[in-house]
Amino acid sequence: MMPDRIALRPRTLLAVGDLALQFTRRNARWLAIPVACAAAPMVVVAWFTVGAGTETALMWLALALVGRVSSGLVTVACAELALHPTLRLGPTIAAYLGQLPRWLWVQTVEWLSRVPTLGLAAIAFAFAPEVALLERGGVGQVLARGNRLAAAHPALRWAMPVLAIGVPLWWYVAAALGWRAVLDVLELGGGPTAGLFDTVTFAGVLGSIVGEMAWAVLRFLLYLDCRTRGDGWDLQVQCQALVMAHAEPGRRAA
């Protein structure tokens, strides 16, 4: 085999989305617990902010901040499942927690840079979870990787910030509209679109949480597609190293 002569077929965004659905269905039993663990901090934040009477806008902002950090656990789980048929929850959580300080620092820099750059920093930080948690890169490496991927895939460069908002928003609207429709059918008050964004409902919060986790899976597969077409062997080594690191405690115990 001659790797230098292999040309990988480019995939459209819809094709990667279809792969994300297949990936989720195939690994649903393994992803369920990491998704639940990642969603737990978001549920706590929603419950606390609503109970404290926090402004709705601030509640959604806090939910977005916490969701961005906690969904990193789903990213680590997806990386292991990409090259391993099963998932060991303990080592996966340990790998995520081991990189959590680095990930929090990257997130802090990202959010602080969004205001002076009018949000354009989101482009450079598009694949920040994957670079920080899987490649174990700092802010400099996150920016360098983001800029290289953006240069190699110009359409994706502008699509990523839209998707980062659009995917969770779609799930939120779908859940909130569904709940409002149920209330309308049961004549419990409120039309299907009444107060969609200015009130907090369990269905809306649940929809936004599911959307954040769905975006984590889709973003990982977009990252996988971009890296495989650019330098696939490097990506394979990185993911395999993650799997081997997870297996190392078991080998030592044996």
mmCIF file of C-alpha atoms in Angstrom:
data_model
loop_
_atom_site.group_PDB
_atom_site.id
_atom_site.type_symbol
_atom_site.label_atom_id
_atom_site.label_comp_id
_atom_site.label_asym_id
_atom_site.label_seq_id
_atom_site.Cartn_x
_atom_site.Cartn_y
_atom_site.Cartn_z
ATOM 1 C CA MET A 1 0.000 0.000 0.000
ATOM 2 C CA MET A 2 1.257 3.481 -0.878
ATOM 3 C CA PRO A 3 -0.264 6.078 1.502
ATOM 4 C CA ASP A 4 1.070 8.962 -0.574
ATOM 5 C CA ARG A 5 -1.199 7.899 -3.439
ATOM 6 C CA ILE A 6 -4.370 7.486 -1.410
ATOM 7 C CA ALA A 7 -6.991 10.175 -2.045
ATOM 8 C CA LEU A 8 -9.817 10.232 0.486
ATOM 9 C CA ARG A 9 -13.228 11.227 -0.832
ATOM 10 C CA PRO A 10 -14.346 14.591 0.577
ATOM 11 C CA ARG A 11 -17.549 14.371 2.600
ATOM 12 C CA THR A 12 -20.252 17.003 2.630
ATOM 13 C CA LEU A 13 -21.642 18.371 5.866
ATOM 14 C CA LEU A 14 -24.820 16.345 5.351
ATOM 15 C CA ALA A 15 -22.751 13.187 4.841
ATOM 16 C CA VAL A 16 -20.894 13.781 8.101
ATOM 17 C CA GLY A 17 -24.222 14.449 9.818
ATOM 18 C CA ASP A 18 -25.506 11.113 8.548
ATOM 19 C CA LEU A 19 -22.357 9.443 9.879
ATOM 20 C CA ALA A 20 -22.973 11.120 13.240
ATOM 21 C CA LEU A 21 -26.450 9.583 13.400
ATOM 22 C CA GLN A 22 -25.097 6.153 12.503
ATOM 23 C CA PHE A 23 -22.252 6.521 15.002
ATOM 24 C CA THR A 24 -24.697 7.492 17.753
ATOM 25 C CA ARG A 25 -27.084 4.632 17.009
ATOM 26 C CA ARG A 26 -24.287 2.081 16.881
ATOM 27 C CA ASN A 27 -22.719 3.263 20.139
ATOM 28 C CA ALA A 28 -25.863 4.390 21.980
ATOM 29 C CA ARG A 29 -25.391 1.926 24.840
ATOM 30 C CA TRP A 30 -21.823 3.120 25.403
ATOM 31 C CA LEU A 31 -22.545 6.835 24.978
ATOM 32 C CA ALA A 32 -25.556 6.877 27.298
ATOM 33 C CA ILE A 33 -23.621 7.118 30.569
ATOM 34 C CA PRO A 34 -21.006 9.686 29.386
ATOM 35 C CA VAL A 35 -23.840 11.816 27.988
ATOM 36 C CA ALA A 36 -25.731 11.566 31.286
ATOM 37 C CA CYS A 37 -22.589 12.491 33.250
ATOM 38 C CA ALA A 38 -21.914 15.442 30.950
ATOM 39 C CA ALA A 39 -25.537 16.585 31.171
ATOM 40 C CA ALA A 40 -25.643 16.463 34.981
ATOM 41 C CA PRO A 41 -23.770 19.787 35.530
ATOM 42 C CA MET A 42 -26.100 21.477 33.024
ATOM 43 C CA VAL A 43 -29.161 20.198 34.893
ATOM 44 C CA VAL A 44 -27.713 21.467 38.179
ATOM 45 C CA VAL A 45 -26.992 24.900 36.673
ATOM 46 C CA ALA A 46 -30.497 25.156 35.211
ATOM 47 C CA TRP A 47 -32.102 24.102 38.500
ATOM 48 C CA PHE A 48 -29.961 26.474 40.580
ATOM 49 C CA THR A 49 -30.356 29.521 38.327
ATOM 50 C CA VAL A 50 -34.111 29.075 37.947
ATOM 51 C CA GLY A 51 -34.500 28.531 41.687
ATOM 52 C CA ALA A 52 -32.449 31.650 42.402
ATOM 53 C CA GLY A 53 -34.628 33.743 40.100
ATOM 54 C CA THR A 54 -31.791 34.479 37.689
ATOM 55 C CA GLU A 55 -32.589 36.369 34.499
ATOM 56 C CA THR A 56 -33.483 34.005 31.679
ATOM 57 C CA ALA A 57 -30.698 35.302 29.421
ATOM 58 C CA LEU A 58 -28.094 34.745 32.140
ATOM 59 C CA MET A 59 -29.430 31.247 32.735
ATOM 60 C CA TRP A 60 -28.998 30.317 29.068
ATOM 61 C CA LEU A 61 -25.511 31.852 29.051
ATOM 62 C CA ALA A 62 -24.513 29.829 32.111
ATOM 63 C CA LEU A 63 -25.978 26.720 30.516
ATOM 64 C CA ALA A 64 -23.931 27.317 27.353
ATOM 65 C CA LEU A 65 -20.709 27.860 29.311
ATOM 66 C CA VAL A 66 -21.131 24.763 31.457
ATOM 67 C CA GLY A 67 -22.315 22.667 28.521
ATOM 68 C CA ARG A 68 -19.275 23.569 26.465
ATOM 69 C CA VAL A 69 -16.995 22.347 29.256
ATOM 70 C CA SER A 70 -18.893 19.246 30.358
ATOM 71 C CA SER A 71 -19.575 17.994 26.818
ATOM 72 C CA GLY A 72 -15.833 17.431 26.557
ATOM 73 C CA LEU A 73 -16.484 14.107 28.273
ATOM 74 C CA VAL A 74 -18.566 13.076 25.247
ATOM 75 C CA THR A 75 -15.679 14.105 22.991
ATOM 76 C CA VAL A 76 -13.275 11.823 24.868
ATOM 77 C CA ALA A 77 -15.805 8.981 24.786
ATOM 78 C CA CYS A 78 -16.304 9.395 21.022
ATOM 79 C CA ALA A 79 -12.547 9.306 20.455
ATOM 80 C CA GLU A 80 -12.230 5.974 22.206
ATOM 81 C CA LEU A 81 -15.289 4.500 20.491
ATOM 82 C CA ALA A 82 -13.907 5.541 17.110
ATOM 83 C CA LEU A 83 -11.119 2.979 17.471
ATOM 84 C CA HIS A 84 -12.421 0.639 20.156
ATOM 85 C CA PRO A 85 -15.594 -1.484 20.162
ATOM 86 C CA THR A 86 -16.396 -0.856 23.821
ATOM 87 C CA LEU A 87 -16.047 1.951 26.331
ATOM 88 C CA ARG A 88 -14.731 1.736 29.880
ATOM 89 C CA LEU A 89 -16.368 4.535 31.810
ATOM 90 C CA GLY A 90 -13.777 4.863 34.590
ATOM 91 C CA PRO A 91 -10.719 5.394 32.380
ATOM 92 C CA THR A 92 -12.732 7.665 30.076
ATOM 93 C CA ILE A 93 -13.763 9.945 32.925
ATOM 94 C CA ALA A 94 -10.210 9.840 34.314
ATOM 95 C CA ALA A 95 -8.799 10.885 30.933
ATOM 96 C CA TYR A 96 -11.263 13.782 30.762
ATOM 97 C CA LEU A 97 -10.613 14.946 34.318
ATOM 98 C CA GLY A 98 -6.859 14.724 33.707
ATOM 99 C CA GLN A 99 -7.186 17.277 30.907
ATOM 100 C CA LEU A 100 -9.880 19.374 32.615
ATOM 101 C CA PRO A 101 -7.531 22.117 33.951
ATOM 102 C CA ARG A 102 -6.077 22.611 30.469
ATOM 103 C CA TRP A 103 -9.568 22.571 28.963
ATOM 104 C CA LEU A 104 -10.845 25.160 31.454
ATOM 105 C CA TRP A 105 -7.915 27.435 30.638
ATOM 106 C CA VAL A 106 -8.546 27.128 26.902
ATOM 107 C CA GLN A 107 -12.227 27.892 27.481
ATOM 108 C CA THR A 108 -11.394 30.942 29.588
ATOM 109 C CA VAL A 109 -9.164 32.366 26.864
ATOM 110 C CA GLU A 110 -11.768 31.585 24.210
ATOM 111 C CA TRP A 111 -14.628 33.359 25.943
ATOM 112 C CA LEU A 112 -12.489 36.347 26.923
ATOM 113 C CA SER A 113 -11.396 36.736 23.302
ATOM 114 C CA ARG A 114 -14.913 36.643 21.865
ATOM 115 C CA VAL A 115 -15.881 40.150 22.970
ATOM 116 C CA PRO A 116 -12.915 42.111 21.499
ATOM 117 C CA THR A 117 -13.028 40.054 18.283
ATOM 118 C CA LEU A 118 -16.829 40.394 17.944
ATOM 119 C CA GLY A 119 -17.206 36.640 18.098
ATOM 120 C CA LEU A 120 -14.726 35.878 15.301
ATOM 121 C CA ALA A 121 -12.544 33.998 17.793
ATOM 122 C CA ALA A 122 -15.129 31.224 17.626
ATOM 123 C CA ILE A 123 -13.719 30.303 14.205
ATOM 124 C CA ALA A 124 -10.198 29.716 15.509
ATOM 125 C CA PHE A 125 -11.549 27.830 18.537
ATOM 126 C CA ALA A 126 -13.964 25.702 16.494
ATOM 127 C CA PHE A 127 -12.208 22.420 17.312
ATOM 128 C CA ALA A 128 -10.888 23.505 20.711
ATOM 129 C CA PRO A 129 -12.395 20.515 22.599
ATOM 130 C CA GLU A 130 -10.760 17.994 20.297
ATOM 131 C CA VAL A 131 -7.355 19.695 20.281
ATOM 132 C CA ALA A 132 -7.272 20.383 24.024
ATOM 133 C CA LEU A 133 -8.675 17.039 25.190
ATOM 134 C CA LEU A 134 -7.438 14.598 22.534
ATOM 135 C CA GLU A 135 -4.214 16.204 21.323
ATOM 136 C CA ARG A 136 -3.545 17.681 24.770
ATOM 137 C CA GLY A 137 -2.718 21.013 23.212
ATOM 138 C CA GLY A 138 -2.656 24.414 24.842
ATOM 139 C CA VAL A 139 -4.113 27.677 23.579
ATOM 140 C CA GLY A 140 -1.357 28.136 20.996
ATOM 141 C CA GLN A 141 -1.871 24.685 19.532
ATOM 142 C CA VAL A 142 -5.650 25.155 19.525
ATOM 143 C CA LEU A 143 -5.295 28.374 17.529
ATOM 144 C CA ALA A 144 -2.730 26.889 15.147
ATOM 145 C CA ARG A 145 -4.836 23.794 14.509
ATOM 146 C CA GLY A 146 -7.998 25.853 14.087
ATOM 147 C CA ASN A 147 -6.349 28.181 11.578
ATOM 148 C CA ARG A 148 -4.915 25.274 9.565
ATOM 149 C CA LEU A 149 -8.254 23.506 9.413
ATOM 150 C CA ALA A 150 -10.005 26.739 8.497
ATOM 151 C CA ALA A 151 -7.537 27.369 5.674
ATOM 152 C CA ALA A 152 -7.928 23.822 4.354
ATOM 153 C CA HIS A 153 -11.730 23.858 4.625
ATOM 154 C CA PRO A 154 -12.922 27.449 4.022
ATOM 155 C CA ALA A 155 -16.616 26.551 3.871
ATOM 156 C CA LEU A 156 -16.428 24.754 7.199
ATOM 157 C CA ARG A 157 -14.655 27.753 8.682
ATOM 158 C CA TRP A 158 -17.855 29.807 8.595
ATOM 159 C CA ALA A 159 -20.205 26.890 9.112
ATOM 160 C CA MET A 160 -18.738 25.848 12.469
ATOM 161 C CA PRO A 161 -19.873 28.892 14.537
ATOM 162 C CA VAL A 162 -23.317 28.653 12.939
ATOM 163 C CA LEU A 163 -23.545 24.944 13.723
ATOM 164 C CA ALA A 164 -22.316 25.485 17.291
ATOM 165 C CA ILE A 165 -25.371 27.678 17.889
ATOM 166 C CA GLY A 166 -27.762 26.104 15.423
ATOM 167 C CA VAL A 167 -27.621 22.466 16.544
ATOM 168 C CA PRO A 168 -28.444 23.095 20.254
ATOM 169 C CA LEU A 169 -30.937 25.807 19.235
ATOM 170 C CA TRP A 170 -32.738 23.410 16.895
ATOM 171 C CA TRP A 171 -33.111 20.840 19.665
ATOM 172 C CA TYR A 172 -34.292 23.510 22.096
ATOM 173 C CA VAL A 173 -36.915 24.870 19.713
ATOM 174 C CA ALA A 174 -38.103 21.367 18.797
ATOM 175 C CA ALA A 175 -38.490 20.382 22.453
ATOM 176 C CA ALA A 176 -40.066 23.679 23.500
ATOM 177 C CA LEU A 177 -42.503 23.704 20.581
ATOM 178 C CA GLY A 178 -43.429 20.100 21.253
ATOM 179 C CA TRP A 179 -44.172 20.878 24.879
ATOM 180 C CA ARG A 180 -46.156 23.995 23.976
ATOM 181 C CA ALA A 181 -48.147 22.014 21.442
ATOM 182 C CA VAL A 182 -49.017 19.455 24.115
ATOM 183 C CA LEU A 183 -50.191 22.238 26.434
ATOM 184 C CA ASP A 184 -52.251 23.734 23.629
ATOM 185 C CA VAL A 185 -53.901 20.411 22.790
ATOM 186 C CA LEU A 186 -54.706 19.833 26.455
ATOM 187 C CA GLU A 187 -55.964 23.442 26.684
ATOM 188 C CA LEU A 188 -53.633 24.196 29.563
ATOM 189 C CA GLY A 189 -52.767 27.614 28.222
ATOM 190 C CA GLY A 190 -50.213 29.131 25.881
ATOM 191 C CA GLY A 191 -50.047 28.723 22.147
ATOM 192 C CA PRO A 192 -47.285 26.646 20.606
ATOM 193 C CA THR A 193 -45.011 29.668 20.218
ATOM 194 C CA ALA A 194 -46.028 31.725 23.245
ATOM 195 C CA GLY A 195 -43.041 32.767 25.355
ATOM 196 C CA LEU A 196 -40.692 30.455 23.508
ATOM 197 C CA PHE A 197 -37.505 32.300 24.460
ATOM 198 C CA ASP A 198 -38.531 34.359 27.486
ATOM 199 C CA THR A 199 -39.587 31.496 29.738
ATOM 200 C CA VAL A 200 -37.780 28.424 30.968
ATOM 201 C CA THR A 201 -39.423 25.032 30.601
ATOM 202 C CA PHE A 202 -38.165 21.571 31.431
ATOM 203 C CA ALA A 203 -38.633 20.555 27.797
ATOM 204 C CA GLY A 204 -36.581 23.509 26.562
ATOM 205 C CA VAL A 205 -33.735 22.840 28.980
ATOM 206 C CA LEU A 206 -33.766 19.153 28.112
ATOM 207 C CA GLY A 207 -33.746 19.981 24.403
ATOM 208 C CA SER A 208 -30.782 22.331 24.747
ATOM 209 C CA ILE A 209 -28.848 19.714 26.736
ATOM 210 C CA VAL A 210 -29.509 17.036 24.126
ATOM 211 C CA GLY A 211 -28.520 19.527 21.432
ATOM 212 C CA GLU A 212 -25.206 20.281 23.137
ATOM 213 C CA MET A 213 -24.370 16.587 23.306
ATOM 214 C CA ALA A 214 -25.456 16.054 19.689
ATOM 215 C CA TRP A 215 -23.193 18.913 18.639
ATOM 216 C CA ALA A 216 -20.269 17.311 20.504
ATOM 217 C CA VAL A 217 -20.690 14.097 18.487
ATOM 218 C CA LEU A 218 -21.103 15.920 15.167
ATOM 219 C CA ARG A 219 -18.148 18.210 15.859
ATOM 220 C CA PHE A 220 -15.908 15.241 16.696
ATOM 221 C CA LEU A 221 -16.767 13.529 13.408
ATOM 222 C CA LEU A 222 -16.174 16.769 11.490
ATOM 223 C CA TYR A 223 -12.798 16.985 13.197
ATOM 224 C CA LEU A 224 -12.142 13.330 12.391
ATOM 225 C CA ASP A 225 -13.015 13.909 8.739
ATOM 226 C CA CYS A 226 -10.818 17.015 8.434
ATOM 227 C CA ARG A 227 -7.842 15.453 10.187
ATOM 228 C CA THR A 228 -8.105 12.142 8.326
ATOM 229 C CA ARG A 229 -8.058 13.875 4.963
ATOM 230 C CA GLY A 230 -5.199 16.119 6.061
ATOM 231 C CA ASP A 231 -2.948 13.857 8.139
ATOM 232 C CA GLY A 232 -4.851 10.701 8.957
ATOM 233 C CA TRP A 233 -1.891 8.723 10.262
ATOM 234 C CA ASP A 234 -1.195 11.379 12.865
ATOM 235 C CA LEU A 235 -4.835 11.278 13.968
ATOM 236 C CA GLN A 236 -4.771 7.499 14.208
ATOM 237 C CA VAL A 237 -1.668 7.630 16.390
ATOM 238 C CA GLN A 238 -3.231 10.246 18.668
ATOM 239 C CA CYS A 239 -6.479 8.320 19.153
ATOM 240 C CA GLN A 240 -4.677 5.008 19.548
ATOM 241 C CA ALA A 241 -2.466 6.572 22.215
ATOM 242 C CA LEU A 242 -5.620 7.630 24.058
ATOM 243 C CA VAL A 243 -7.016 4.092 23.898
ATOM 244 C CA MET A 244 -3.704 2.615 25.078
ATOM 245 C CA ALA A 245 -3.550 5.112 27.930
ATOM 246 C CA HIS A 246 -7.009 3.968 29.029
ATOM 247 C CA ALA A 247 -5.936 0.331 28.886
ATOM 248 C CA GLU A 248 -2.686 0.894 30.783
ATOM 249 C CA PRO A 249 -4.182 0.703 34.326
ATOM 250 C CA GLY A 250 -5.726 -2.684 33.495
ATOM 251 C CA ARG A 251 -2.435 -4.076 32.199
ATOM 252 C CA ARG A 252 -0.618 -2.867 35.296
ATOM 253 C CA ALA A 253 -3.199 -4.489 37.563
ATOM 254 C CA ALA A 254 -2.805 -7.768 35.664
#
